[in-house]
Amino acid sequence: MAERMGMGEAAAKGAVAGLVAGMAINLVWQAGERFVLAPGERVGSPTSRMVKQKAEASGRTVSEAQVRTAAGAIYGGTMATYGVLYGVVQTRLNPPPLATGMLLTGIMYALNFPRFGALPRNDIMPPPSEQRPAAAAVPIVAQLAFGAALPAVFAALSGGGADAADYEYDPA
């Protein structure tokens, strides 16, 4: 019999899974910057760049420690939020776990990287259409790492394999 999981538990496990999967993005992103991108193509942490940019635009001076702290909080909160969404959707609707992870990562990519996305609109990095193919591939591969890691971590936290039947929504 499948384990019954309430929404609060699904959200909490999803948040943790999102944070861990967010680390997968960082690892792949850093490896891509180091081994694939030319020095002029490297952006480092897009979240840190956005924090610096917003601080400068408001006339504030911030230290590197403040930038790292703010960027970490924003990034961690974002990854945890995506994880909560995953956990709740997964346990309520019971879709194939990897499909849910890849759908969320596709949404994340669409919100951030294309010409209309947050990063090009804020001059953090150019859209993929203006990058070398290898440079454009780094964020795609990093996002795919998130989409694969999220369901795996959620399943591990839920005490089962990645099979969607291992956890069900319990409305009680």
PDB file of C-alpha atoms in Angstrom:
ATOM      1  CA  MET A   1       0.000   0.000   0.000  1.00  0.00           C
ATOM      2  CA  ALA A   2       1.259   3.471  -0.865  1.00  0.00           C
ATOM      3  CA  GLU A   3       2.290   5.923   1.811  1.00  0.00           C
ATOM      4  CA  ARG A   4      -0.314   8.631   2.455  1.00  0.00           C
ATOM      5  CA  MET A   5       1.189  12.117   2.449  1.00  0.00           C
ATOM      6  CA  GLY A   6      -0.580  15.283   3.581  1.00  0.00           C
ATOM      7  CA  MET A   7      -0.116  18.586   1.788  1.00  0.00           C
ATOM      8  CA  GLY A   8       2.084  20.063   4.525  1.00  0.00           C
ATOM      9  CA  GLU A   9       4.439  17.121   4.387  1.00  0.00           C
ATOM     10  CA  ALA A  10       4.479  17.247   0.576  1.00  0.00           C
ATOM     11  CA  ALA A  11       5.287  20.965   0.682  1.00  0.00           C
ATOM     12  CA  ALA A  12       8.064  20.525   3.256  1.00  0.00           C
ATOM     13  CA  LYS A  13       9.667  17.611   1.417  1.00  0.00           C
ATOM     14  CA  GLY A  14       9.255  19.511  -1.845  1.00  0.00           C
ATOM     15  CA  ALA A  15      11.009  22.564  -0.402  1.00  0.00           C
ATOM     16  CA  VAL A  16      13.984  20.471   0.701  1.00  0.00           C
ATOM     17  CA  ALA A  17      14.047  18.673  -2.656  1.00  0.00           C
ATOM     18  CA  GLY A  18      13.988  22.054  -4.422  1.00  0.00           C
ATOM     19  CA  LEU A  19      16.957  23.297  -2.405  1.00  0.00           C
ATOM     20  CA  VAL A  20      18.969  20.159  -3.169  1.00  0.00           C
ATOM     21  CA  ALA A  21      18.015  20.269  -6.858  1.00  0.00           C
ATOM     22  CA  GLY A  22      19.028  23.948  -6.862  1.00  0.00           C
ATOM     23  CA  MET A  23      22.508  22.809  -5.854  1.00  0.00           C
ATOM     24  CA  ALA A  24      22.529  20.605  -8.958  1.00  0.00           C
ATOM     25  CA  ILE A  25      21.901  23.695 -11.093  1.00  0.00           C
ATOM     26  CA  ASN A  26      24.806  25.478  -9.416  1.00  0.00           C
ATOM     27  CA  LEU A  27      27.203  22.575  -9.883  1.00  0.00           C
ATOM     28  CA  VAL A  28      26.362  22.157 -13.567  1.00  0.00           C
ATOM     29  CA  TRP A  29      26.404  25.931 -14.145  1.00  0.00           C
ATOM     30  CA  GLN A  30      29.834  26.300 -12.524  1.00  0.00           C
ATOM     31  CA  ALA A  31      31.225  23.348 -14.480  1.00  0.00           C
ATOM     32  CA  GLY A  32      29.845  24.824 -17.691  1.00  0.00           C
ATOM     33  CA  GLU A  33      31.364  28.216 -16.971  1.00  0.00           C
ATOM     34  CA  ARG A  34      34.713  26.674 -16.173  1.00  0.00           C
ATOM     35  CA  PHE A  35      34.981  24.116 -18.963  1.00  0.00           C
ATOM     36  CA  VAL A  36      32.729  25.371 -21.781  1.00  0.00           C
ATOM     37  CA  LEU A  37      32.506  29.155 -21.716  1.00  0.00           C
ATOM     38  CA  ALA A  38      35.138  31.654 -22.761  1.00  0.00           C
ATOM     39  CA  PRO A  39      36.121  34.183 -20.050  1.00  0.00           C
ATOM     40  CA  GLY A  40      34.018  36.943 -21.654  1.00  0.00           C
ATOM     41  CA  GLU A  41      30.925  34.723 -21.641  1.00  0.00           C
ATOM     42  CA  ARG A  42      31.014  33.888 -17.947  1.00  0.00           C
ATOM     43  CA  VAL A  43      28.335  35.593 -15.857  1.00  0.00           C
ATOM     44  CA  GLY A  44      28.910  33.901 -12.518  1.00  0.00           C
ATOM     45  CA  SER A  45      25.745  33.884 -10.460  1.00  0.00           C
ATOM     46  CA  PRO A  46      22.920  35.588 -12.375  1.00  0.00           C
ATOM     47  CA  THR A  47      21.160  36.162  -9.049  1.00  0.00           C
ATOM     48  CA  SER A  48      24.224  37.935  -7.605  1.00  0.00           C
ATOM     49  CA  ARG A  49      24.507  40.081 -10.719  1.00  0.00           C
ATOM     50  CA  MET A  50      20.856  41.048 -10.430  1.00  0.00           C
ATOM     51  CA  VAL A  51      21.249  41.953  -6.732  1.00  0.00           C
ATOM     52  CA  LYS A  52      24.267  44.164  -7.545  1.00  0.00           C
ATOM     53  CA  GLN A  53      22.442  45.769 -10.453  1.00  0.00           C
ATOM     54  CA  LYS A  54      19.334  46.566  -8.397  1.00  0.00           C
ATOM     55  CA  ALA A  55      21.437  47.944  -5.533  1.00  0.00           C
ATOM     56  CA  GLU A  56      23.379  50.210  -7.907  1.00  0.00           C
ATOM     57  CA  ALA A  57      20.178  51.375  -9.604  1.00  0.00           C
ATOM     58  CA  SER A  58      18.794  52.423  -6.219  1.00  0.00           C
ATOM     59  CA  GLY A  59      22.005  54.254  -5.304  1.00  0.00           C
ATOM     60  CA  ARG A  60      22.992  51.813  -2.572  1.00  0.00           C
ATOM     61  CA  THR A  61      26.459  50.458  -1.973  1.00  0.00           C
ATOM     62  CA  VAL A  62      26.529  46.812  -0.947  1.00  0.00           C
ATOM     63  CA  SER A  63      29.417  44.616   0.100  1.00  0.00           C
ATOM     64  CA  GLU A  64      30.179  41.280  -1.547  1.00  0.00           C
ATOM     65  CA  ALA A  65      28.989  39.551   1.633  1.00  0.00           C
ATOM     66  CA  GLN A  66      25.659  41.372   1.404  1.00  0.00           C
ATOM     67  CA  VAL A  67      25.340  40.465  -2.275  1.00  0.00           C
ATOM     68  CA  ARG A  68      26.076  36.796  -1.563  1.00  0.00           C
ATOM     69  CA  THR A  69      23.627  36.742   1.349  1.00  0.00           C
ATOM     70  CA  ALA A  70      20.818  38.407  -0.598  1.00  0.00           C
ATOM     71  CA  ALA A  71      21.443  36.310  -3.707  1.00  0.00           C
ATOM     72  CA  GLY A  72      21.548  33.115  -1.653  1.00  0.00           C
ATOM     73  CA  ALA A  73      18.270  33.979   0.057  1.00  0.00           C
ATOM     74  CA  ILE A  74      16.570  34.838  -3.240  1.00  0.00           C
ATOM     75  CA  TYR A  75      17.917  31.767  -5.012  1.00  0.00           C
ATOM     76  CA  GLY A  76      17.193  29.420  -2.125  1.00  0.00           C
ATOM     77  CA  GLY A  77      13.684  30.784  -1.737  1.00  0.00           C
ATOM     78  CA  THR A  78      13.035  30.394  -5.442  1.00  0.00           C
ATOM     79  CA  MET A  79      14.302  26.817  -5.534  1.00  0.00           C
ATOM     80  CA  ALA A  80      12.327  25.922  -2.402  1.00  0.00           C
ATOM     81  CA  THR A  81       9.185  27.442  -3.947  1.00  0.00           C
ATOM     82  CA  TYR A  82       9.577  25.348  -7.088  1.00  0.00           C
ATOM     83  CA  GLY A  83      10.093  22.336  -4.855  1.00  0.00           C
ATOM     84  CA  VAL A  84       6.897  23.087  -2.918  1.00  0.00           C
ATOM     85  CA  LEU A  85       5.008  23.326  -6.216  1.00  0.00           C
ATOM     86  CA  TYR A  86       6.486  20.002  -7.277  1.00  0.00           C
ATOM     87  CA  GLY A  87       5.621  18.267  -4.004  1.00  0.00           C
ATOM     88  CA  VAL A  88       2.036  19.482  -3.947  1.00  0.00           C
ATOM     89  CA  VAL A  89       1.366  18.774  -7.639  1.00  0.00           C
ATOM     90  CA  GLN A  90       3.057  15.393  -7.430  1.00  0.00           C
ATOM     91  CA  THR A  91       1.118  14.190  -4.419  1.00  0.00           C
ATOM     92  CA  ARG A  92      -2.242  15.609  -5.487  1.00  0.00           C
ATOM     93  CA  LEU A  93      -2.281  14.746  -9.191  1.00  0.00           C
ATOM     94  CA  ASN A  94       0.208  11.863  -9.214  1.00  0.00           C
ATOM     95  CA  PRO A  95       1.706  12.537 -12.683  1.00  0.00           C
ATOM     96  CA  PRO A  96       4.923  10.834 -13.816  1.00  0.00           C
ATOM     97  CA  PRO A  97       7.611  12.341 -11.533  1.00  0.00           C
ATOM     98  CA  LEU A  98      10.219  13.039 -14.197  1.00  0.00           C
ATOM     99  CA  ALA A  99       7.600  14.691 -16.420  1.00  0.00           C
ATOM    100  CA  THR A 100       6.617  16.987 -13.543  1.00  0.00           C
ATOM    101  CA  GLY A 101      10.259  17.854 -12.858  1.00  0.00           C
ATOM    102  CA  MET A 102      10.937  18.611 -16.511  1.00  0.00           C
ATOM    103  CA  LEU A 103       7.750  20.680 -16.820  1.00  0.00           C
ATOM    104  CA  LEU A 104       8.815  22.827 -13.870  1.00  0.00           C
ATOM    105  CA  THR A 105      12.325  23.226 -15.231  1.00  0.00           C
ATOM    106  CA  GLY A 106      10.863  24.241 -18.600  1.00  0.00           C
ATOM    107  CA  ILE A 107       8.797  26.910 -16.872  1.00  0.00           C
ATOM    108  CA  MET A 108      11.878  28.116 -14.969  1.00  0.00           C
ATOM    109  CA  TYR A 109      13.862  28.322 -18.202  1.00  0.00           C
ATOM    110  CA  ALA A 110      11.069  30.164 -20.031  1.00  0.00           C
ATOM    111  CA  LEU A 111      10.763  32.746 -17.254  1.00  0.00           C
ATOM    112  CA  ASN A 112      14.482  33.494 -17.177  1.00  0.00           C
ATOM    113  CA  PHE A 113      16.456  32.873 -20.347  1.00  0.00           C
ATOM    114  CA  PRO A 114      14.635  33.702 -23.637  1.00  0.00           C
ATOM    115  CA  ARG A 115      14.623  37.258 -24.998  1.00  0.00           C
ATOM    116  CA  PHE A 116      11.504  38.047 -22.932  1.00  0.00           C
ATOM    117  CA  GLY A 117      12.942  36.373 -19.807  1.00  0.00           C
ATOM    118  CA  ALA A 118      14.133  38.091 -16.652  1.00  0.00           C
ATOM    119  CA  LEU A 119      17.871  37.754 -17.360  1.00  0.00           C
ATOM    120  CA  PRO A 120      17.976  39.320 -20.858  1.00  0.00           C
ATOM    121  CA  ARG A 121      15.426  42.010 -19.902  1.00  0.00           C
ATOM    122  CA  ASN A 122      17.657  43.043 -16.993  1.00  0.00           C
ATOM    123  CA  ASP A 123      20.898  42.889 -19.022  1.00  0.00           C
ATOM    124  CA  ILE A 124      22.261  40.064 -16.871  1.00  0.00           C
ATOM    125  CA  MET A 125      23.025  37.858 -19.858  1.00  0.00           C
ATOM    126  CA  PRO A 126      22.056  37.813 -23.530  1.00  0.00           C
ATOM    127  CA  PRO A 127      19.268  35.555 -24.785  1.00  0.00           C
ATOM    128  CA  PRO A 128      20.297  32.181 -26.226  1.00  0.00           C
ATOM    129  CA  SER A 129      19.744  33.461 -29.772  1.00  0.00           C
ATOM    130  CA  GLU A 130      22.668  35.868 -29.275  1.00  0.00           C
ATOM    131  CA  GLN A 131      25.083  33.324 -27.763  1.00  0.00           C
ATOM    132  CA  ARG A 132      27.344  30.668 -29.176  1.00  0.00           C
ATOM    133  CA  PRO A 133      25.565  27.292 -29.140  1.00  0.00           C
ATOM    134  CA  ALA A 134      27.875  25.968 -26.410  1.00  0.00           C
ATOM    135  CA  ALA A 135      27.212  29.022 -24.234  1.00  0.00           C
ATOM    136  CA  ALA A 136      23.458  28.757 -24.780  1.00  0.00           C
ATOM    137  CA  ALA A 137      23.601  25.072 -23.815  1.00  0.00           C
ATOM    138  CA  VAL A 138      25.028  25.681 -20.319  1.00  0.00           C
ATOM    139  CA  PRO A 139      21.774  27.020 -18.792  1.00  0.00           C
ATOM    140  CA  ILE A 140      19.743  24.369 -20.601  1.00  0.00           C
ATOM    141  CA  VAL A 141      21.854  21.524 -19.204  1.00  0.00           C
ATOM    142  CA  ALA A 142      21.827  23.141 -15.740  1.00  0.00           C
ATOM    143  CA  GLN A 143      18.034  23.385 -15.825  1.00  0.00           C
ATOM    144  CA  LEU A 144      17.747  19.766 -16.970  1.00  0.00           C
ATOM    145  CA  ALA A 145      19.846  18.777 -13.949  1.00  0.00           C
ATOM    146  CA  PHE A 146      17.238  20.457 -11.739  1.00  0.00           C
ATOM    147  CA  GLY A 147      14.388  18.711 -13.538  1.00  0.00           C
ATOM    148  CA  ALA A 148      16.014  15.319 -13.013  1.00  0.00           C
ATOM    149  CA  ALA A 149      17.237  15.904  -9.453  1.00  0.00           C
ATOM    150  CA  LEU A 150      13.964  17.287  -8.085  1.00  0.00           C
ATOM    151  CA  PRO A 151      11.864  14.112  -8.486  1.00  0.00           C
ATOM    152  CA  ALA A 152      14.748  11.890  -7.393  1.00  0.00           C
ATOM    153  CA  VAL A 153      15.313  13.834  -4.168  1.00  0.00           C
ATOM    154  CA  PHE A 154      11.581  14.098  -3.469  1.00  0.00           C
ATOM    155  CA  ALA A 155      11.198  10.340  -3.918  1.00  0.00           C
ATOM    156  CA  ALA A 156      14.161   9.678  -1.619  1.00  0.00           C
ATOM    157  CA  LEU A 157      12.677  11.961   1.047  1.00  0.00           C
ATOM    158  CA  SER A 158       9.337  10.198   0.627  1.00  0.00           C
ATOM    159  CA  GLY A 159      10.833   6.819   1.436  1.00  0.00           C
ATOM    160  CA  GLY A 160      10.353   5.278  -1.963  1.00  0.00           C
ATOM    161  CA  GLY A 161      11.654   5.102  -5.465  1.00  0.00           C
ATOM    162  CA  ALA A 162      10.910   7.629  -8.166  1.00  0.00           C
ATOM    163  CA  ASP A 163       7.659   5.808  -9.007  1.00  0.00           C
ATOM    164  CA  ALA A 164       4.707   8.159  -8.610  1.00  0.00           C
ATOM    165  CA  ALA A 165       2.706   5.352  -6.976  1.00  0.00           C
ATOM    166  CA  ASP A 166       5.005   5.519  -3.960  1.00  0.00           C
ATOM    167  CA  TYR A 167       3.246   8.601  -2.611  1.00  0.00           C
ATOM    168  CA  GLU A 168      -0.317   9.810  -2.735  1.00  0.00           C
ATOM    169  CA  TYR A 169      -2.158  12.913  -1.634  1.00  0.00           C
ATOM    170  CA  ASP A 170      -4.057  12.628   1.630  1.00  0.00           C
ATOM    171  CA  PRO A 171      -6.580  15.497   1.957  1.00  0.00           C
ATOM    172  CA  ALA A 172      -6.900  14.961   5.729  1.00  0.00           C
TER     173      ALA A 172
END
